[in-house]
Coordinates of N, CA and C in Angstrom, one line a residue:
M1 N -10.9 9.5 3.8 CA -10.5 9.5 2.4 C -10.2 8.1 1.9
D2 N -10.7 7.8 0.7 CA -10.4 6.5 0.1 C -8.9 6.4 -0.3
K3 N -8.5 5.1 -0.5 CA -7.1 4.9 -0.8 C -6.8 5.5 -2.1
K4 N -5.6 6.2 -2.2 CA -5.2 6.8 -3.4 C -3.9 6.1 -3.9
Y5 N -3.6 6.2 -5.2 CA -2.6 5.5 -5.9 C -1.7 6.5 -6.6
L6 N -0.4 6.2 -6.5 CA 0.6 7.0 -7.3 C 1.8 6.1 -7.8
I7 N 1.9 6.1 -9.1 CA 3.0 5.3 -9.6 C 4.0 6.2 -10.4
G8 N 5.2 6.1 -10.0 CA 6.3 6.8 -10.7 C 6.9 5.9 -11.7
N9 N 6.7 6.2 -13.0 CA 7.2 5.3 -14.1 C 8.5 6.0 -14.6
W10 N 9.6 5.3 -14.3 CA 10.9 5.9 -14.7 C 11.2 5.6 -16.2
K11 N 10.4 4.8 -16.8 CA 10.7 4.4 -18.2 C 12.2 4.0 -18.4
M12 N 12.8 4.4 -19.4 CA 14.3 4.0 -19.7 C 15.2 5.1 -19.2
Y13 N 15.1 5.5 -18.0 CA 15.9 6.6 -17.4 C 16.6 6.1 -16.1
K14 N 17.7 6.7 -15.8 CA 18.4 6.5 -14.5 C 19.4 5.4 -14.5
T15 N 20.6 5.7 -14.2 CA 21.6 4.6 -13.9 C 21.4 4.2 -12.5
I16 N 22.0 3.2 -12.0 CA 21.8 2.7 -10.6 C 22.3 3.7 -9.7
E17 N 23.4 4.5 -10.0 CA 23.8 5.6 -9.1 C 22.7 6.7 -9.0
E18 N 22.1 7.0 -10.1 CA 21.0 8.1 -10.1 C 19.8 7.5 -9.3
A19 N 19.5 6.3 -9.5 CA 18.3 5.7 -8.8 C 18.5 5.6 -7.4
T20 N 19.7 5.3 -7.0 CA 20.1 5.2 -5.5 C 20.0 6.6 -4.9
F21 N 20.5 7.6 -5.6 CA 20.5 9.0 -5.1 C 19.0 9.4 -4.9
F22 N 18.2 9.1 -5.9 CA 16.8 9.5 -5.8 C 16.1 8.9 -4.6
M23 N 16.3 7.5 -4.4 CA 15.6 6.9 -3.3 C 16.1 7.3 -1.9
Q24 N 17.4 7.6 -1.8 CA 18.0 8.1 -0.5 C 17.4 9.5 -0.2
H25 N 17.0 10.2 -1.1 CA 16.4 11.6 -0.8 C 14.9 11.5 -0.7
L26 N 14.2 10.5 -1.4 CA 12.8 10.4 -1.3 C 12.3 9.8 0.0
L27 N 12.9 8.7 0.4 CA 12.4 8.0 1.5 C 12.3 8.8 2.8
P28 N 13.3 9.6 3.2 CA 13.2 10.4 4.4 C 12.0 11.4 4.3
Q29 N 11.8 11.9 3.1 CA 10.6 12.9 3.0 C 9.3 12.2 3.2
L30 N 9.2 10.9 2.7 CA 8.0 10.2 2.8 C 7.7 9.8 4.3
E31 N 8.8 9.5 5.0 CA 8.7 9.2 6.4 C 8.2 10.4 7.3
A32 N 8.4 11.6 6.7 CA 8.1 12.7 7.5 C 6.6 13.2 7.3
I33 N 5.8 12.5 6.5 CA 4.4 12.8 6.2 C 3.5 11.6 6.5
D34 N 2.3 11.9 6.7 CA 1.3 10.8 7.0 C 0.8 10.3 5.6
S35 N 1.4 9.2 5.1 CA 1.1 8.7 3.8 C 0.3 7.4 3.9
G36 N -0.4 7.2 5.0 CA -1.1 5.9 5.3 C -2.2 5.6 4.3
S37 N -2.8 6.7 3.7 CA -3.9 6.4 2.8 C -3.4 6.4 1.3
L38 N -2.1 6.3 1.1 CA -1.5 6.4 -0.2 C -0.8 5.1 -0.5
A39 N -1.1 4.5 -1.7 CA -0.4 3.4 -2.3 C 0.6 3.9 -3.2
L40 N 1.9 4.0 -2.9 CA 2.9 4.6 -3.7 C 3.8 3.6 -4.3
C41 N 4.1 3.7 -5.6 CA 5.0 2.7 -6.2 C 6.0 3.4 -7.1
I42 N 7.1 2.8 -7.2 CA 8.2 3.3 -8.2 C 8.4 2.1 -9.2
A43 N 8.3 2.5 -10.5 CA 8.5 1.5 -11.5 C 9.8 1.8 -12.2
P44 N 11.0 1.3 -11.8 CA 12.3 1.4 -12.4 C 12.5 0.5 -13.6
A45 N 13.6 0.6 -14.3 CA 13.9 -0.4 -15.3 C 14.1 -1.8 -14.6
F46 N 13.9 -2.9 -15.4 CA 14.0 -4.2 -14.8 C 15.3 -4.4 -14.1
V47 N 16.4 -3.9 -14.7 CA 17.7 -4.2 -14.1 C 17.9 -3.6 -12.7
H48 N 17.1 -2.6 -12.3 CA 17.3 -1.9 -11.1 C 16.3 -2.4 -10.0
L49 N 15.4 -3.3 -10.4 CA 14.4 -3.7 -9.4 C 15.0 -4.3 -8.1
P50 N 15.9 -5.3 -8.2 CA 16.5 -5.8 -7.0 C 17.2 -4.7 -6.1
A51 N 18.0 -3.8 -6.8 CA 18.7 -2.8 -6.0 C 17.7 -1.9 -5.3
I52 N 16.6 -1.5 -6.0 CA 15.6 -0.6 -5.4 C 15.0 -1.3 -4.2
R53 N 14.7 -2.6 -4.3 CA 14.1 -3.4 -3.3 C 15.0 -3.3 -2.0
T54 N 16.3 -3.5 -2.2 CA 17.2 -3.5 -1.1 C 17.2 -2.0 -0.4
L55 N 17.2 -1.0 -1.2 CA 17.1 0.3 -0.7 C 15.9 0.6 0.2
L56 N 14.8 0.0 -0.3 CA 13.5 0.1 0.5 C 13.5 -0.5 1.8
N57 N 14.3 -1.6 1.9 CA 14.5 -2.3 3.2 C 13.3 -2.5 4.0
G58 N 12.2 -3.0 3.3 CA 11.0 -3.3 4.1 C 10.1 -2.1 4.3
S59 N 10.4 -1.0 3.6 CA 9.6 0.3 3.9 C 8.1 0.1 3.6
T60 N 7.3 0.7 4.5 CA 5.9 0.6 4.3 C 5.4 1.8 3.5
F61 N 6.3 2.6 3.1 CA 5.9 3.9 2.4 C 5.8 3.8 0.9
I62 N 6.5 2.8 0.4 CA 6.6 2.7 -1.1 C 6.8 1.2 -1.5
Q63 N 6.3 0.9 -2.6 CA 6.4 -0.5 -3.1 C 7.0 -0.5 -4.5
L64 N 7.5 -1.7 -5.0 CA 8.0 -1.8 -6.3 C 6.9 -2.1 -7.3
A65 N 7.1 -1.5 -8.5 CA 6.2 -1.8 -9.6 C 7.1 -2.1 -10.8
A66 N 6.6 -2.9 -11.7 CA 7.4 -3.2 -12.9 C 6.6 -2.5 -14.2
Q67 N 7.4 -2.2 -15.2 CA 6.9 -1.5 -16.3 C 6.2 -2.4 -17.3
N68 N 6.4 -3.7 -17.2 CA 5.9 -4.7 -18.2 C 6.2 -6.1 -17.7
C69 N 5.6 -7.1 -18.3 CA 6.0 -8.5 -18.2 C 5.5 -9.2 -19.4
H70 N 6.0 -10.5 -19.5 CA 5.7 -11.3 -20.7 C 4.3 -11.9 -20.5
H71 N 3.7 -12.3 -21.5 CA 2.3 -12.9 -21.5 C 2.3 -14.4 -21.2
E72 N 3.5 -15.0 -21.3 CA 3.6 -16.5 -21.0 C 4.2 -16.7 -19.7
P73 N 3.9 -17.8 -19.0 CA 4.5 -18.0 -17.7 C 6.0 -18.3 -17.7
E74 N 6.5 -18.9 -18.8 CA 7.9 -19.1 -18.9 C 8.1 -19.6 -20.4
G75 N 9.4 -19.7 -20.8 CA 9.7 -20.3 -22.1 C 10.9 -19.7 -22.8
A76 N 11.1 -20.0 -24.0 CA 12.3 -19.6 -24.8 C 12.0 -18.2 -25.4
F77 N 12.0 -17.2 -24.6 CA 11.7 -15.8 -25.0 C 12.9 -14.9 -24.6
T78 N 13.8 -14.9 -25.4 CA 15.1 -14.2 -25.1 C 14.8 -12.7 -24.9
G79 N 15.3 -12.2 -23.7 CA 15.2 -10.7 -23.4 C 13.9 -10.4 -22.7
E80 N 13.0 -11.4 -22.4 CA 11.7 -11.1 -21.7 C 11.8 -11.5 -20.2
V81 N 10.8 -11.0 -19.5 CA 10.7 -11.2 -18.1 C 9.3 -11.7 -17.7
S82 N 9.2 -12.7 -17.0 CA 7.9 -13.3 -16.6 C 7.3 -12.6 -15.4
A83 N 6.0 -12.8 -15.2 CA 5.3 -12.3 -14.0 C 5.9 -13.0 -12.8
A84 N 6.1 -14.3 -12.9 CA 6.6 -15.1 -11.8 C 8.0 -14.6 -11.3
M85 N 8.9 -14.1 -12.2 CA 10.2 -13.6 -11.9 C 10.0 -12.3 -11.1
L86 N 9.0 -11.5 -11.5 CA 8.8 -10.3 -10.9 C 8.3 -10.4 -9.4
A87 N 7.3 -11.3 -9.3 CA 6.7 -11.6 -8.0 C 7.8 -12.2 -7.1
D88 N 8.7 -13.0 -7.6 CA 9.8 -13.6 -6.8 C 10.7 -12.6 -6.2
I89 N 10.9 -11.4 -6.8 CA 11.8 -10.4 -6.2 C 11.1 -9.3 -5.5
G90 N 9.8 -9.5 -5.3 CA 9.0 -8.5 -4.4 C 8.3 -7.4 -5.1
V91 N 8.0 -7.6 -6.5 CA 7.2 -6.6 -7.1 C 5.8 -6.7 -6.8
G92 N 5.1 -5.7 -6.6 CA 3.7 -5.7 -6.1 C 2.7 -5.3 -7.2
S93 N 3.1 -4.6 -8.2 CA 2.2 -4.2 -9.3 C 3.0 -4.1 -10.6
V94 N 2.2 -4.2 -11.7 CA 2.8 -4.2 -13.0 C 2.0 -3.4 -14.0
L95 N 2.7 -2.5 -14.7 CA 2.0 -1.7 -15.8 C 1.7 -2.6 -17.0
I96 N 0.5 -2.6 -17.5 CA 0.1 -3.4 -18.6 C -0.4 -2.5 -19.7
G97 N 0.2 -2.6 -21.0 CA -0.3 -1.8 -22.1 C -0.1 -0.4 -22.1
H98 N 1.0 0.1 -21.5 CA 1.4 1.5 -21.6 C 1.3 2.0 -23.0
S99 N 0.9 3.2 -23.2 CA 0.7 3.7 -24.6 C 1.9 3.5 -25.4
E100 N 3.1 3.7 -24.8 CA 4.4 3.5 -25.6 C 4.6 2.1 -26.1
R101 N 4.2 1.1 -25.3 CA 4.3 -0.2 -25.7 C 3.2 -0.6 -26.8
R102 N 2.0 0.0 -26.7 CA 1.0 -0.2 -27.7 C 1.5 0.3 -29.1
V103 N 2.2 1.4 -29.0 CA 2.7 2.1 -30.3 C 3.9 1.4 -30.8
Y104 N 5.0 1.3 -29.9 CA 6.3 0.8 -30.4 C 6.4 -0.7 -30.5
Q105 N 5.8 -1.4 -29.6 CA 5.8 -2.9 -29.5 C 4.5 -3.5 -30.2
K106 N 3.6 -2.7 -30.6 CA 2.4 -3.2 -31.3 C 1.6 -4.1 -30.4
E107 N 1.5 -3.9 -29.2 CA 0.8 -4.8 -28.3 C -0.7 -4.5 -28.4
D108 N -1.5 -5.6 -28.7 CA -2.9 -5.5 -28.9 C -3.7 -5.9 -27.6
H109 N -5.0 -5.7 -27.7 CA -5.8 -5.9 -26.5 C -5.8 -7.4 -26.0
L110 N -5.8 -8.3 -27.0 CA -5.8 -9.7 -26.6 C -4.5 -10.1 -25.9
L111 N -3.4 -9.7 -26.4 CA -2.1 -9.9 -25.8 C -2.1 -9.4 -24.4
L112 N -2.6 -8.2 -24.2 CA -2.6 -7.5 -22.9 C -3.5 -8.2 -21.9
G113 N -4.6 -8.8 -22.5 CA -5.4 -9.6 -21.5 C -4.7 -10.8 -20.9
K114 N -3.8 -11.4 -21.8 CA -3.0 -12.5 -21.2 C -2.1 -12.0 -20.2
K115 N -1.5 -10.8 -20.3 CA -0.6 -10.3 -19.4 C -1.3 -10.0 -18.0
V116 N -2.5 -9.5 -18.1 CA -3.3 -9.2 -16.9 C -3.5 -10.5 -16.2
K117 N -3.8 -11.5 -16.8 CA -4.1 -12.8 -16.2 C -2.8 -13.3 -15.5
R118 N -1.7 -13.2 -16.2 CA -0.4 -13.7 -15.6 C -0.1 -12.9 -14.3
V119 N -0.3 -11.6 -14.3 CA 0.0 -10.8 -13.2 C -0.9 -11.2 -12.0
L120 N -2.2 -11.3 -12.3 CA -3.1 -11.8 -11.2 C -2.7 -13.1 -10.6
E121 N -2.3 -14.0 -11.5 CA -2.0 -15.4 -11.1 C -0.8 -15.4 -10.1
Q122 N 0.0 -14.3 -10.2 CA 1.2 -14.2 -9.3 C 0.9 -13.3 -8.0
G123 N -0.4 -12.9 -7.9 CA -0.7 -12.2 -6.7 C -0.3 -10.8 -6.8
M124 N 0.0 -10.2 -7.9 CA 0.3 -8.8 -8.1 C -0.9 -8.1 -8.7
Q125 N -0.8 -6.7 -8.6 CA -1.9 -5.9 -9.2 C -1.5 -5.4 -10.5
P126 N -2.3 -5.7 -11.6 CA -2.0 -5.2 -12.9 C -2.7 -3.8 -13.0
F127 N -2.0 -2.8 -13.6 CA -2.6 -1.5 -13.9 C -2.7 -1.5 -15.4
L128 N -3.9 -1.7 -16.0 CA -4.1 -1.7 -17.4 C -4.2 -0.2 -17.9
C129 N -3.4 0.1 -18.8 CA -3.3 1.5 -19.4 C -4.3 1.5 -20.6
C130 N -5.0 2.6 -20.8 CA -5.9 2.7 -21.9 C -5.9 4.3 -22.3
G131 N -6.3 4.5 -23.5 CA -6.3 5.9 -23.9 C -6.4 6.0 -25.4
E132 N -6.9 7.1 -25.9 CA -7.1 7.4 -27.4 C -6.1 8.3 -28.0
S133 N -5.9 8.2 -29.3 CA -5.0 9.1 -30.0 C -5.7 10.4 -30.3
L134 N -5.0 11.3 -30.8 CA -5.5 12.6 -31.2 C -6.5 12.4 -32.3
K135 N -6.2 11.5 -33.2 CA -7.1 11.3 -34.3 C -8.4 10.7 -33.8
D136 N -8.4 9.8 -32.9 CA -9.6 9.2 -32.4 C -10.4 10.3 -31.6
R137 N -9.7 11.1 -30.9 CA -10.4 12.2 -30.1 C -11.1 13.1 -31.1
R138 N -10.4 13.5 -32.1 CA -11.0 14.5 -33.1 C -12.2 13.9 -33.9
N139 N -12.1 12.6 -34.1 CA -13.1 11.9 -34.9 C -14.3 11.5 -33.9
G140 N -14.2 11.8 -32.7 CA -15.3 11.4 -31.7 C -15.3 10.0 -31.4
R141 N -14.2 9.2 -31.6 CA -14.2 7.8 -31.3 C -13.5 7.5 -30.0
H142 N -13.2 8.5 -29.2 CA -12.4 8.3 -28.0 C -13.1 7.3 -27.0
K143 N -14.4 7.4 -26.8 CA -15.1 6.6 -25.9 C -15.1 5.1 -26.4
A144 N -15.4 4.9 -27.7 CA -15.4 3.6 -28.3 C -14.1 2.9 -28.2
V145 N -13.0 3.7 -28.5 CA -11.7 3.1 -28.4 C -11.3 2.7 -27.0
V146 N -11.6 3.6 -26.0 CA -11.2 3.2 -24.7 C -12.1 2.0 -24.2
Q147 N -13.4 2.0 -24.5 CA -14.2 0.9 -24.1 C -13.7 -0.4 -24.7
Q148 N -13.3 -0.4 -26.0 CA -12.8 -1.6 -26.6 C -11.5 -2.1 -25.9
Q149 N -10.6 -1.2 -25.6 CA -9.4 -1.5 -24.9 C -9.6 -2.2 -23.6
I150 N -10.5 -1.7 -22.8 CA -10.8 -2.2 -21.5 C -11.5 -3.6 -21.6
E151 N -12.6 -3.6 -22.4 CA -13.4 -4.8 -22.5 C -12.6 -6.0 -23.0
E152 N -11.8 -5.8 -24.0 CA -11.1 -6.9 -24.7 C -9.9 -7.3 -23.8
S153 N -9.3 -6.4 -23.1 CA -8.1 -6.7 -22.3 C -8.5 -7.3 -20.9
L154 N -9.8 -7.1 -20.5 CA -10.2 -7.7 -19.2 C -11.2 -8.7 -19.4
D155 N -11.4 -9.2 -20.6 CA -12.3 -10.3 -21.0 C -12.0 -11.5 -20.2
G156 N -13.0 -12.1 -19.4 CA -12.7 -13.3 -18.6 C -12.2 -13.1 -17.3
I157 N -11.8 -11.8 -16.9 CA -11.3 -11.5 -15.6 C -12.4 -11.5 -14.6
T158 N -12.2 -12.3 -13.6 CA -13.2 -12.4 -12.5 C -12.7 -11.7 -11.2
E159 N -11.4 -11.4 -11.1 CA -10.9 -10.7 -9.9 C -10.8 -9.2 -10.3
I160 N -11.8 -8.6 -10.7 CA -11.8 -7.3 -11.3 C -11.3 -6.2 -10.2
E161 N -11.6 -6.4 -9.0 CA -11.3 -5.5 -8.0 C -9.8 -5.5 -7.5
K162 N -9.1 -6.5 -8.1 CA -7.6 -6.6 -8.0 C -6.9 -5.9 -9.1
V163 N -7.6 -5.3 -10.0 CA -7.1 -4.6 -11.2 C -7.2 -3.1 -11.0
G164 N -6.2 -2.4 -11.6 CA -6.3 -0.9 -11.7 C -6.3 -0.5 -13.1
I165 N -6.8 0.7 -13.3 CA -6.9 1.3 -14.7 C -6.0 2.6 -14.7
A166 N -5.3 2.9 -15.7 CA -4.6 4.1 -15.8 C -5.0 4.7 -17.2
Y167 N -5.7 5.8 -17.2 CA -6.2 6.5 -18.4 C -5.0 7.5 -18.9
E168 N -4.6 7.2 -20.1 CA -3.6 8.0 -20.8 C -4.1 8.6 -22.1
P169 N -4.5 9.8 -22.0 CA -4.9 10.5 -23.3 C -3.7 10.7 -24.2
V170 N -3.4 9.8 -25.1 CA -2.1 9.8 -25.9 C -1.9 11.2 -26.5
W171 N -3.0 11.8 -26.9 CA -3.0 13.1 -27.6 C -2.5 14.2 -26.8
A172 N -2.5 14.0 -25.4 CA -2.2 15.1 -24.5 C -0.8 14.9 -23.9
I173 N 0.0 13.9 -24.5 CA 1.3 13.6 -24.0 C 2.4 14.0 -25.0
G174 N 3.1 15.1 -24.7 CA 4.1 15.6 -25.6 C 3.7 16.1 -26.9
T175 N 2.4 16.5 -27.0 CA 1.9 17.1 -28.3 C 1.6 18.5 -28.3
G176 N 1.6 19.1 -27.1 CA 1.2 20.5 -27.0 C -0.3 20.7 -26.7
E177 N -1.1 19.6 -26.9 CA -2.5 19.6 -26.6 C -2.7 19.5 -25.1
V178 N -3.7 20.0 -24.6 CA -3.9 19.9 -23.1 C -5.3 19.3 -22.8
A179 N -5.4 18.3 -22.0 CA -6.6 17.7 -21.6 C -7.2 18.6 -20.4
S180 N -8.4 19.2 -20.7 CA -9.0 20.0 -19.6 C -9.5 19.1 -18.5
L181 N -9.8 19.8 -17.4 CA -10.3 19.0 -16.2 C -11.7 18.4 -16.6
E182 N -12.4 19.0 -17.4 CA -13.7 18.5 -17.8 C -13.5 17.2 -18.6
V183 N -12.6 17.2 -19.5 CA -12.3 16.1 -20.3 C -11.8 14.9 -19.5
I184 N -10.9 15.2 -18.6 CA -10.4 14.2 -17.7 C -11.4 13.5 -16.9
E185 N -12.3 14.4 -16.2 CA -13.3 13.8 -15.4 C -14.3 13.0 -16.2
A186 N -14.7 13.5 -17.4 CA -15.7 12.8 -18.2 C -15.2 11.5 -18.6
M187 N -13.9 11.3 -18.9 CA -13.4 10.0 -19.3 C -13.3 9.1 -18.1
H188 N -12.9 9.6 -17.0 CA -12.8 8.8 -15.8 C -14.2 8.3 -15.4
S189 N -15.2 9.1 -15.5 CA -16.5 8.8 -15.2 C -17.0 7.7 -16.2
F190 N -16.7 7.8 -17.4 CA -17.1 6.9 -18.4 C -16.5 5.5 -18.2
I191 N -15.2 5.5 -17.8 CA -14.5 4.2 -17.5 C -15.1 3.6 -16.3
K192 N -15.5 4.4 -15.3 CA -16.2 3.9 -14.1 C -17.5 3.2 -14.5
E193 N -18.2 3.8 -15.4 CA -19.5 3.3 -15.9 C -19.2 1.9 -16.5
I194 N -18.2 1.8 -17.4 CA -17.9 0.6 -18.0 C -17.6 -0.5 -17.0
L195 N -16.8 -0.2 -16.0 CA -16.5 -1.2 -15.0 C -17.7 -1.6 -14.2
W196 N -18.6 -0.7 -14.0 CA -19.8 -1.1 -13.2 C -20.7 -2.0 -14.1
H197 N -21.0 -1.5 -15.4 CA -22.0 -2.2 -16.2 C -21.4 -3.6 -16.6
Q198 N -20.1 -3.7 -16.9 CA -19.6 -4.9 -17.5 C -19.1 -5.9 -16.4
Y199 N -18.7 -5.3 -15.3 CA -18.1 -6.2 -14.2 C -18.7 -6.0 -12.8
G200 N -19.6 -5.1 -12.7 CA -20.3 -5.0 -11.5 C -19.4 -4.4 -10.3
S201 N -18.4 -3.6 -10.7 CA -17.5 -3.1 -9.7 C -17.4 -1.5 -9.7
K202 N -17.5 -1.0 -8.5 CA -17.3 0.4 -8.3 C -16.0 0.7 -7.6
N203 N -15.1 -0.3 -7.4 CA -14.0 -0.2 -6.5 C -12.7 -0.3 -7.2
V204 N -12.7 -0.2 -8.6 CA -11.4 -0.3 -9.3 C -10.8 1.1 -9.4
P205 N -9.6 1.3 -8.9 CA -9.0 2.6 -9.0 C -8.6 3.0 -10.4
I206 N -9.0 4.3 -10.7 CA -8.7 4.8 -12.1 C -7.7 6.0 -12.0
L207 N -6.5 5.7 -12.5 CA -5.5 6.8 -12.3 C -5.4 7.6 -13.6
Y208 N -4.9 8.8 -13.5 CA -4.7 9.7 -14.6 C -3.3 9.7 -15.0
G209 N -3.0 9.5 -16.3 CA -1.6 9.4 -16.8 C -1.2 10.3 -18.0
G210 N -1.8 11.5 -18.0 CA -1.5 12.4 -19.1 C -0.7 13.6 -18.7
S211 N 0.6 13.5 -18.6 CA 1.4 14.6 -18.3 C 1.0 15.3 -17.0
C212 N 0.8 14.6 -16.0 CA 0.6 15.2 -14.7 C 1.9 15.7 -14.1
N213 N 1.8 16.9 -13.5 CA 3.0 17.6 -13.0 C 2.6 18.4 -11.8
P214 N 3.6 19.0 -11.1 CA 3.4 19.7 -9.9 C 2.4 20.9 -10.0
Q215 N 2.3 21.4 -11.2 CA 1.5 22.6 -11.5 C 0.0 22.2 -11.6
N216 N -0.3 21.0 -12.2 CA -1.7 20.7 -12.5 C -2.2 19.6 -11.6
A217 N -1.3 19.0 -10.8 CA -1.7 17.7 -10.0 C -2.9 18.0 -9.1
K218 N -2.8 19.1 -8.3 CA -3.9 19.3 -7.3 C -5.3 19.4 -8.0
A219 N -5.3 20.1 -9.1 CA -6.6 20.3 -9.7 C -7.1 19.0 -10.3
I220 N -6.2 18.2 -10.9 CA -6.6 16.9 -11.5 C -7.0 16.0 -10.4
F221 N -6.3 15.9 -9.3 CA -6.7 15.0 -8.2 C -7.9 15.4 -7.5
N222 N -8.4 16.6 -7.7 CA -9.7 17.0 -7.1 C -10.9 16.5 -7.9
C223 N -10.6 16.0 -9.1 CA -11.7 15.4 -9.8 C -12.2 14.2 -9.1
P224 N -13.5 14.0 -8.9 CA -14.0 12.9 -8.0 C -13.7 11.5 -8.5
N225 N -13.5 11.3 -9.8 CA -13.3 9.9 -10.2 C -11.9 9.6 -10.6
V226 N -11.0 10.5 -10.2 CA -9.5 10.3 -10.3 C -9.0 9.8 -9.0
A227 N -8.5 8.6 -9.1 CA -8.0 7.9 -7.8 C -6.5 8.1 -7.6
G228 N -5.8 8.8 -8.4 CA -4.4 9.0 -8.4 C -3.7 9.2 -9.7
G229 N -2.5 9.0 -9.8 CA -1.8 9.3 -11.1 C -0.7 8.3 -11.4
L230 N -0.5 8.1 -12.7 CA 0.6 7.4 -13.3 C 1.6 8.5 -13.8
I231 N 2.7 8.7 -13.2 CA 3.5 9.9 -13.4 C 4.8 9.5 -14.2
G232 N 5.0 10.2 -15.3 CA 6.2 9.9 -16.0 C 7.4 10.8 -15.7
G233 N 7.6 11.9 -16.5 CA 8.7 12.8 -16.4 C 8.8 13.4 -15.0
A234 N 7.7 13.7 -14.4 CA 7.8 14.4 -13.1 C 8.2 13.5 -12.0
S235 N 8.2 12.1 -12.2 CA 8.6 11.2 -11.2 C 10.1 11.0 -11.2
L236 N 10.8 11.7 -12.1 CA 12.3 11.5 -12.2 C 13.0 12.5 -11.3
R237 N 12.3 13.4 -10.7 CA 12.9 14.5 -9.8 C 12.2 14.4 -8.5
V238 N 13.0 14.3 -7.4 CA 12.5 14.1 -6.1 C 11.5 15.3 -5.7
D239 N 12.0 16.4 -5.9 CA 11.1 17.6 -5.5 C 9.8 17.6 -6.2
D240 N 9.8 17.4 -7.5 CA 8.6 17.4 -8.3 C 7.7 16.2 -7.8
F241 N 8.3 15.1 -7.6 CA 7.5 13.9 -7.2 C 6.8 14.2 -5.9
M242 N 7.6 14.7 -4.9 CA 7.0 15.0 -3.6 C 5.9 16.0 -3.6
K243 N 6.0 17.0 -4.6 CA 4.9 17.9 -4.7 C 3.6 17.2 -5.2
I244 N 3.8 16.2 -6.1 CA 2.6 15.5 -6.5 C 2.1 14.6 -5.4
V245 N 2.9 14.0 -4.7 CA 2.5 13.2 -3.5 C 1.7 14.0 -2.5
T246 N 2.2 15.2 -2.3 CA 1.5 16.1 -1.3 C 0.1 16.5 -1.9
A247 N 0.1 16.8 -3.2 CA -1.2 17.2 -3.9 C -2.2 16.1 -3.8
L248 N -1.8 14.9 -3.9 CA -2.7 13.7 -3.8 C -3.2 13.5 -2.4
L249 N -2.3 13.7 -1.4 CA -2.8 13.5 0.0 C -3.7 14.6 0.4
E250 N -3.6 15.8 -0.2 CA -4.5 16.9 0.1 C -5.8 16.9 -0.7
Q251 N -6.0 15.9 -1.5 CA -7.1 15.8 -2.4 C -8.4 16.1 -1.6
K252 N -9.3 16.9 -2.1 CA -10.6 17.2 -1.5 C -11.5 16.0 -1.6
D253 N -12.5 16.0 -0.6 CA -13.5 14.9 -0.7 C -14.7 15.5 -1.4
G254 N -14.6 16.6 -2.1 CA -15.8 17.2 -2.8 C -16.0 16.6 -4.1
T255 N -16.8 17.2 -4.9 CA -17.3 16.6 -6.1 C -17.0 17.5 -7.4
N256 N -16.0 18.5 -7.2 CA -15.8 19.3 -8.3 C -14.3 19.3 -8.7
C257 N -14.0 19.4 -10.0 CA -12.6 19.7 -10.4 C -12.3 21.1 -10.4
N258 N -11.4 21.5 -9.5 CA -11.0 23.0 -9.5 C -9.6 23.1 -9.0

């Protein structure tokens, strides 16, 4: 089985006590399973990264991820965190352009492209998030929107196989709308085509980030072009997260979503 990826994005949740409790219960369960084919990351708030690193204590089962970084290497940017700072404390990957940051912080494709470069310069793996709104989906612009997001944010990137993609159908997150397996696979297949035609790569992992949970994870991960998941709410509870880990490790090698 090819390498699979799972990122638990804690967003702005958990105190240090809650984060510690979570990791102390998660790590023993990971040690009890064969997770050698899985690249598993936890993305806590910036202030918890050093503490989580200490709890991991060199664990080979899980790595640190960051939820964001600044697009400049350093400077007078109060409240920001650079890619170099993240690399210095042992972060291995960084989320770039999460849908919430695109909406609330108005991050555009060109800015995100600078962030991708900074992360690569520091030897970390950027996971570029992309996805269309409900309006774009209903207007039939979903493919054009996603293609623009990817091409403009990865413009000039030569180390394409060190990048990951996370597809977030914004319209299927907290709206009551549901992305069918056919829709998920079709978009992942389309993104794979973009990466092949524009960058000549078939080895960029494409994760699904649209409200994946213990109930739908197995079916989603059985889609052939889904290489894992970017997990939000379900990553905040150990039992739920472990069910998703198990679903990914049990992913079939077939070619159907079911």
